[in-house]
Tab-separated table of N, CA and C in Angstrom:
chain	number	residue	atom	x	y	z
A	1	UNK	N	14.948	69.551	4.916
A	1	UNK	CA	14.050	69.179	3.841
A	1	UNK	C	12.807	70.055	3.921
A	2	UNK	N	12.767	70.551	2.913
A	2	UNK	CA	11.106	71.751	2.778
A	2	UNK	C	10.064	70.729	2.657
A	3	UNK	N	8.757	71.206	2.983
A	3	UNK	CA	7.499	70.392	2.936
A	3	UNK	C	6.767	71.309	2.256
A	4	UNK	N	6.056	70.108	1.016
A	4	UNK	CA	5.102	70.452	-0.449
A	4	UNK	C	4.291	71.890	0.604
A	5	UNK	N	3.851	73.305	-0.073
A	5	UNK	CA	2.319	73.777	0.259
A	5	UNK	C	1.485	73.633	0.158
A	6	UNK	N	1.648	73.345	-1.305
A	6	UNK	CA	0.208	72.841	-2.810
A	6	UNK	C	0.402	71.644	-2.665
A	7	UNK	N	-0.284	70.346	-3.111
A	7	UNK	CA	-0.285	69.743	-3.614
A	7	UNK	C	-1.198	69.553	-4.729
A	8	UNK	N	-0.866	68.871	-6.247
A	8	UNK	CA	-1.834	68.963	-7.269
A	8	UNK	C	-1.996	67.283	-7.391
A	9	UNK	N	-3.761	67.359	-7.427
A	9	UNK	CA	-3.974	65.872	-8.080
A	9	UNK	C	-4.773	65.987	-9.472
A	10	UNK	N	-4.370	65.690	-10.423
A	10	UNK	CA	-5.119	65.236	-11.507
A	10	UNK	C	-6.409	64.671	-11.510
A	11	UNK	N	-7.363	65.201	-12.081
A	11	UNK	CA	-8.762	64.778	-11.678
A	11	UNK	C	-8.720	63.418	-12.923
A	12	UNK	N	-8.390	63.334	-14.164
A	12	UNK	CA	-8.906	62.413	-14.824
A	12	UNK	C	-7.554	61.518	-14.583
A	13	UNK	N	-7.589	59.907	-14.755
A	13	UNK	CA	-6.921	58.929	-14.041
A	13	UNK	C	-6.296	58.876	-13.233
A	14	UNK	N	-6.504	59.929	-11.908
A	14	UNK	CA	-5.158	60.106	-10.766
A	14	UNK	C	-6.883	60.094	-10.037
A	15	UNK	N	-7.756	61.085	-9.540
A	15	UNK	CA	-8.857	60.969	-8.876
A	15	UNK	C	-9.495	60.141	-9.224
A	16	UNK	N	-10.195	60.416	-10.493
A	16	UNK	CA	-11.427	59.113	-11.076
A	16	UNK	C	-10.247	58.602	-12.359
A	17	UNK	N	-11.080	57.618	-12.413
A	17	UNK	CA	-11.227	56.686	-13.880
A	17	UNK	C	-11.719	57.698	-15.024
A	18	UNK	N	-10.856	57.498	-16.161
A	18	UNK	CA	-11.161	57.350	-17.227
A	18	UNK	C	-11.552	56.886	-18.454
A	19	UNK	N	-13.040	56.538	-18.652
A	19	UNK	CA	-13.442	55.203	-20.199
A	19	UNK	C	-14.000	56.260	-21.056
A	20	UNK	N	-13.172	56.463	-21.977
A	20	UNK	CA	-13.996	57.231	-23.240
A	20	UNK	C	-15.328	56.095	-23.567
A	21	UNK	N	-15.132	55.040	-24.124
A	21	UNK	CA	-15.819	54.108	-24.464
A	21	UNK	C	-17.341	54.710	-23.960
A	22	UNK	N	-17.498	54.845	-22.794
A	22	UNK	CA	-19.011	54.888	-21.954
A	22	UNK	C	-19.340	56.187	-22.671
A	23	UNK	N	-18.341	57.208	-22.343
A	23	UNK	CA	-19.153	58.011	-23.133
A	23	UNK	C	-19.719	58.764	-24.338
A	24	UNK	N	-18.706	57.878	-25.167
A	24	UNK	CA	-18.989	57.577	-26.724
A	24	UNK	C	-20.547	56.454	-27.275
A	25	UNK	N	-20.632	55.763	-26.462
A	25	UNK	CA	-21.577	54.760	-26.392
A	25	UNK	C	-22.581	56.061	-26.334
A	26	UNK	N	-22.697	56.254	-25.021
A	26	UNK	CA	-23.970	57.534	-24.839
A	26	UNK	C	-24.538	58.565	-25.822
A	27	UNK	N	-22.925	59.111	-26.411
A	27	UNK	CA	-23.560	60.149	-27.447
A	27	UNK	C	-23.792	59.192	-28.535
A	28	UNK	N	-23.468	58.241	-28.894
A	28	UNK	CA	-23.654	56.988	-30.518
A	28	UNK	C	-25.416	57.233	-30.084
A	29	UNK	N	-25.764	56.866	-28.259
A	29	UNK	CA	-27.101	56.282	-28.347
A	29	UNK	C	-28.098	57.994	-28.833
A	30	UNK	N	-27.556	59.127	-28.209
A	30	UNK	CA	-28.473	59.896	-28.002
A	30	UNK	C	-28.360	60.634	-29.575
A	31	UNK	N	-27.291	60.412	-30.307
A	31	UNK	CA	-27.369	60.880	-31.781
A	31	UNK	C	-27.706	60.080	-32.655
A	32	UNK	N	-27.686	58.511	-32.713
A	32	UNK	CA	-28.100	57.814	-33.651
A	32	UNK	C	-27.267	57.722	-34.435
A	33	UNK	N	-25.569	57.567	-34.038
A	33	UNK	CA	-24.710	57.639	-35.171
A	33	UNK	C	-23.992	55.756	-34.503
A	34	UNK	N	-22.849	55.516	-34.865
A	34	UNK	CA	-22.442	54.484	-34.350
A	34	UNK	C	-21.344	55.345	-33.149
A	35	UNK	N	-20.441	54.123	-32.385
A	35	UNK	CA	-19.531	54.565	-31.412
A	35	UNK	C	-18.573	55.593	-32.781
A	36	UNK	N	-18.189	54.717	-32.926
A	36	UNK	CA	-17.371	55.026	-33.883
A	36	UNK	C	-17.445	56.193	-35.114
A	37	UNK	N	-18.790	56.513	-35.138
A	37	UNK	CA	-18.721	58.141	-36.054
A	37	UNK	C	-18.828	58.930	-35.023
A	38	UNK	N	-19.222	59.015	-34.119
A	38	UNK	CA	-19.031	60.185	-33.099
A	38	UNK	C	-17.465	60.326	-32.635
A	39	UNK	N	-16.822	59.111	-32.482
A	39	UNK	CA	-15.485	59.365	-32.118
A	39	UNK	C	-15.087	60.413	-33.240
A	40	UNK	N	-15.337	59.655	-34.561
A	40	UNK	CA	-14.281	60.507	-36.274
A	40	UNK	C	-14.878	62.434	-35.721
A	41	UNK	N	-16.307	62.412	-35.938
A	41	UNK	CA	-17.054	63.539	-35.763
A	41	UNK	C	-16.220	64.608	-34.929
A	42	UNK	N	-15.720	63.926	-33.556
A	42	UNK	CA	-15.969	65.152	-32.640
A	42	UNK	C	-14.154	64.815	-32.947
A	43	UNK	N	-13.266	63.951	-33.217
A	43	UNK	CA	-11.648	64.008	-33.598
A	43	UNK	C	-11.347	65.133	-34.648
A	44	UNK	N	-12.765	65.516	-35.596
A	44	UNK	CA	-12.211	66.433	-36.606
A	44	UNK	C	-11.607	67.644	-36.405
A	45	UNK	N	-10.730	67.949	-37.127
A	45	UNK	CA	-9.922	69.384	-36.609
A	45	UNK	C	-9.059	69.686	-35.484
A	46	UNK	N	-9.479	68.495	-34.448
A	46	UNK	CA	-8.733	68.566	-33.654
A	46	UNK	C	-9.545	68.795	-32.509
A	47	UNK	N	-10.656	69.372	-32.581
A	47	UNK	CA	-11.769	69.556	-31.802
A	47	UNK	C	-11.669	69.006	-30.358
A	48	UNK	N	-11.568	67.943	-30.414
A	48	UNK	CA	-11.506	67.090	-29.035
A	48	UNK	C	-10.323	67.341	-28.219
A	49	UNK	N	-9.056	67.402	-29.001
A	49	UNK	CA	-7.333	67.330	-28.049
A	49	UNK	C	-7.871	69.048	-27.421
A	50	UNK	N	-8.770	70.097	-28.371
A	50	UNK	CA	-8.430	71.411	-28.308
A	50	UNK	C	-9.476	71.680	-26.771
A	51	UNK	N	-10.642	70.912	-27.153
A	51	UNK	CA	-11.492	70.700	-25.855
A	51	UNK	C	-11.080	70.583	-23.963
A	52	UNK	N	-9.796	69.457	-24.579
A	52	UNK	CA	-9.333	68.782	-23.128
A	52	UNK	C	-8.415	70.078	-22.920
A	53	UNK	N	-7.944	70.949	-23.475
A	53	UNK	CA	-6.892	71.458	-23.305
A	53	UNK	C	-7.220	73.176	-23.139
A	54	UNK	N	-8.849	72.705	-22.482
A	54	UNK	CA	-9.470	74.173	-22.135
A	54	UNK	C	-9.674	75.467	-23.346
A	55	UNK	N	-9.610	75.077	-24.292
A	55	UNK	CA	-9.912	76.552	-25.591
A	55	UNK	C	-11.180	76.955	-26.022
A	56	UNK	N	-12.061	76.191	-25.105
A	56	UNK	CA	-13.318	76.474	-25.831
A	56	UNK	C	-14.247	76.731	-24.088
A	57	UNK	N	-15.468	77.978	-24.842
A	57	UNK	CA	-15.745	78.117	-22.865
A	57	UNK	C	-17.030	77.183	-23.552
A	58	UNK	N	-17.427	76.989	-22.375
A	58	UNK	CA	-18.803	75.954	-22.326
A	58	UNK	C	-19.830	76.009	-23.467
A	59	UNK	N	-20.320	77.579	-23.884
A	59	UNK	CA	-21.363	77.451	-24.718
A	59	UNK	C	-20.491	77.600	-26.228
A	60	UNK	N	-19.101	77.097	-26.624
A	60	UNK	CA	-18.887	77.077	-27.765
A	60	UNK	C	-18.582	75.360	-28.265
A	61	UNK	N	-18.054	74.830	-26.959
A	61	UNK	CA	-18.416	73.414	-26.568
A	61	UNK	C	-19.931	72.709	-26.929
A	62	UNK	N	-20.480	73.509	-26.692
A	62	UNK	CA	-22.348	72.776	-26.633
A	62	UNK	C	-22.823	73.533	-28.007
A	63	UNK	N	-22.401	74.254	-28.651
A	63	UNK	CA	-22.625	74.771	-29.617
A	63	UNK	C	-21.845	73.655	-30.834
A	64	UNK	N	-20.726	73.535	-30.734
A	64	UNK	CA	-19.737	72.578	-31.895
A	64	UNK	C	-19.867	71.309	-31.766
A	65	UNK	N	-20.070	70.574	-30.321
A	65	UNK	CA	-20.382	69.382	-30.400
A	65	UNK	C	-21.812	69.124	-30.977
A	66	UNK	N	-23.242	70.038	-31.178
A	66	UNK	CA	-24.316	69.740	-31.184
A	66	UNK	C	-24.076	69.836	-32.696
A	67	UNK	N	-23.437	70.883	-33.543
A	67	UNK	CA	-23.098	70.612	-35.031
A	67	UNK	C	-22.849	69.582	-35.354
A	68	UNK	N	-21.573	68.901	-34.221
A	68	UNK	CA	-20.956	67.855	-35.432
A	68	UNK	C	-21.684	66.340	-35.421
A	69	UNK	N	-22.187	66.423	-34.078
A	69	UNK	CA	-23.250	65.175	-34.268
A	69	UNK	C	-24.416	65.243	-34.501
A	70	UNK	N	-24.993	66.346	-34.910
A	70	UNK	CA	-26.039	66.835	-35.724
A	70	UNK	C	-27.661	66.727	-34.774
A	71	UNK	N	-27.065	67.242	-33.735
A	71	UNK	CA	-27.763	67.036	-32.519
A	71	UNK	C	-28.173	68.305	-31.874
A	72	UNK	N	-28.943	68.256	-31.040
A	72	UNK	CA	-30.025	69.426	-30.255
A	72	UNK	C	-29.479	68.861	-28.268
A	73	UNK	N	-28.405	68.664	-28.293
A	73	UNK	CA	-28.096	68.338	-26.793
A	73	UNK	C	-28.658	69.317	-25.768
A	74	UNK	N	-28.825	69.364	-24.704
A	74	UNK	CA	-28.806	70.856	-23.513
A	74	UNK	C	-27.685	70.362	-22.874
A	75	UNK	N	-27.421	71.524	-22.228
A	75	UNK	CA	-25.863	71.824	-21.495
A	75	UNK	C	-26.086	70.872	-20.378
A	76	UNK	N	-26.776	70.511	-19.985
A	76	UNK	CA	-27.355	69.534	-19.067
A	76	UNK	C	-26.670	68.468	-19.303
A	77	UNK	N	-27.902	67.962	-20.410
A	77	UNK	CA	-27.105	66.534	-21.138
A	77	UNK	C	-25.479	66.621	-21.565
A	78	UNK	N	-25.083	67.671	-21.641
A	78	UNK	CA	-23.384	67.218	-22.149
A	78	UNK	C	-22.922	66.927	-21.070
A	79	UNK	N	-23.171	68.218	-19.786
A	79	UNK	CA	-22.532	67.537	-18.831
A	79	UNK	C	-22.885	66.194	-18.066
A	80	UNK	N	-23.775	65.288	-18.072
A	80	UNK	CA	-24.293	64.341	-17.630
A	80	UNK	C	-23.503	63.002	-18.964
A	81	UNK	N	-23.591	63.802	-19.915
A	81	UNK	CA	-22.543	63.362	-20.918
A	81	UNK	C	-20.922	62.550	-20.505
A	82	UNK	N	-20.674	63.671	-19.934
A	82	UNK	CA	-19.247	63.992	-19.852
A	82	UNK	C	-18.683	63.010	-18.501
A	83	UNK	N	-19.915	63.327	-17.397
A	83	UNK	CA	-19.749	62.569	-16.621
A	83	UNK	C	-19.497	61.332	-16.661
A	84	UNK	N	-20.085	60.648	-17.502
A	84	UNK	CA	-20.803	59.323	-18.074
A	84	UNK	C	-18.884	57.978	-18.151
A	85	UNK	N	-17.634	59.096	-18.569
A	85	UNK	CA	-16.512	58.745	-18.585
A	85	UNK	C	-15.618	58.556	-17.541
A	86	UNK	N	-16.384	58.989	-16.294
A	86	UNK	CA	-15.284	58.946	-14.977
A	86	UNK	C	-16.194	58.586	-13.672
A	87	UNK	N	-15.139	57.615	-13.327
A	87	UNK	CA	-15.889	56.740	-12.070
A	87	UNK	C	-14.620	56.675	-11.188
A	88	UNK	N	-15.174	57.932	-10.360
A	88	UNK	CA	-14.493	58.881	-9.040
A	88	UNK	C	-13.707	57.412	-8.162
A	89	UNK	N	-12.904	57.467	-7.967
A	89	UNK	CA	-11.511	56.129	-7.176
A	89	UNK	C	-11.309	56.741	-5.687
A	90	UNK	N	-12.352	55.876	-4.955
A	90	UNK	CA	-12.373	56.770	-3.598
A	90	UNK	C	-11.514	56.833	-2.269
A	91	UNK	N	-10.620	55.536	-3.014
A	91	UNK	CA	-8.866	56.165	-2.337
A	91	UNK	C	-8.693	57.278	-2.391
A	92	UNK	N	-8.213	57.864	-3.711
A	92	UNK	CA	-7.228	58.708	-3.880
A	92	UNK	C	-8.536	60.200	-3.149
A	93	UNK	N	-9.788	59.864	-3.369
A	93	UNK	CA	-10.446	61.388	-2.903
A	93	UNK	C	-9.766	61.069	-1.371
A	94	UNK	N	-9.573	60.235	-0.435
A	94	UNK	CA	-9.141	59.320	0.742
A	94	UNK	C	-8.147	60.577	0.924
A	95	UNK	N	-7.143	59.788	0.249
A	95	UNK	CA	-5.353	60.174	0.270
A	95	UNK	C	-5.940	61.860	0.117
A	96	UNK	N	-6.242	62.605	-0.929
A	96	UNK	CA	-6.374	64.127	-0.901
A	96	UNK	C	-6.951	64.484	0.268
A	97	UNK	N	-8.114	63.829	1.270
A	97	UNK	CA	-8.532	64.529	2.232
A	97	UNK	C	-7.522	64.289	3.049
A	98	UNK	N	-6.148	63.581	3.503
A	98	UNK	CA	-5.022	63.092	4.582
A	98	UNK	C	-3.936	64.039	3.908
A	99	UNK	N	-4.235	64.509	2.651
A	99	UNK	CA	-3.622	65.673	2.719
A	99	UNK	C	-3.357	66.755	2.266
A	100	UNK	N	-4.810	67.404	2.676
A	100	UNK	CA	-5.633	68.424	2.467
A	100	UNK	C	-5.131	68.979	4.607
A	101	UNK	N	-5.118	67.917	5.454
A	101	UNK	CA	-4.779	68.214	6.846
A	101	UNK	C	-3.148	68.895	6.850
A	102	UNK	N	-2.393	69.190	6.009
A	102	UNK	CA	-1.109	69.474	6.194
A	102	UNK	C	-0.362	70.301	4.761
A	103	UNK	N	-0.992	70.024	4.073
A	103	UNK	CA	-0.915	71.511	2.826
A	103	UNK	C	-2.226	71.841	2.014
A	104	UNK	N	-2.083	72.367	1.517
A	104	UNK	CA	-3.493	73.186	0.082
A	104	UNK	C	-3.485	71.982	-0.728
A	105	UNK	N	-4.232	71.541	-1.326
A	105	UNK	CA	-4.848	70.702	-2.444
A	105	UNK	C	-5.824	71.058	-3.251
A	106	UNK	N	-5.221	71.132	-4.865
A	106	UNK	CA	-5.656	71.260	-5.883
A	106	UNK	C	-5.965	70.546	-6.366
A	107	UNK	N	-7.010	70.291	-7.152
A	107	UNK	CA	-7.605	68.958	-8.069
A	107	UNK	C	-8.125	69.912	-9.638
């Protein structure tokens, strides 16, 4: 039987938690829109699936999100933003350091 080299953990619901909710709340508070138009806002075009799926580098991100919620964010605040959705599960960082001792680990 061969033994893994890599191992890969998924950072969003395999490391931390994932609540859009929190951080929809945050941008509703810091744009003045409701939860719910920032969700429609930043869903348009596709914007958001195209986001998670790495197509945009950082300053076209902080550039399109500050359009569509009609906002003046700093790169700061998005990422403090962004954070705002994941609450790190300190098992699994646990389990990656037990085995991080016996192959490579990717997150």
């Amino acid at each position: 039987m061969s033994v893994a080299s890599i191992v890969l953990f998924d950072f969003g619901d395999v490391i931390a938690t994932w609540d859009a909710a929190a951080r929809l709340a945050e941008y509703a508070r810091l744009s003045n829109l409701s939860p719910e138009a920032v969700e429609e806002r930043l869903a348009t075009d596709g914007f958001w699936l195209a986001t998670d799926r790495g197509a945009f580098t950082g300053d076209e991100m902080e550039r399109r999100i500050n359009e569509l919620l009609g906002c003046d964010l700093s790169r700061d605040e998005l990422v403090r933003l962004q954070a705002h959705a994941f609450t790190v599960r300190p098992e699994m960082v646990r389990l990656a350091q037990e085995v991080a001792a016996s192959a490579r680990v990717g997150i």
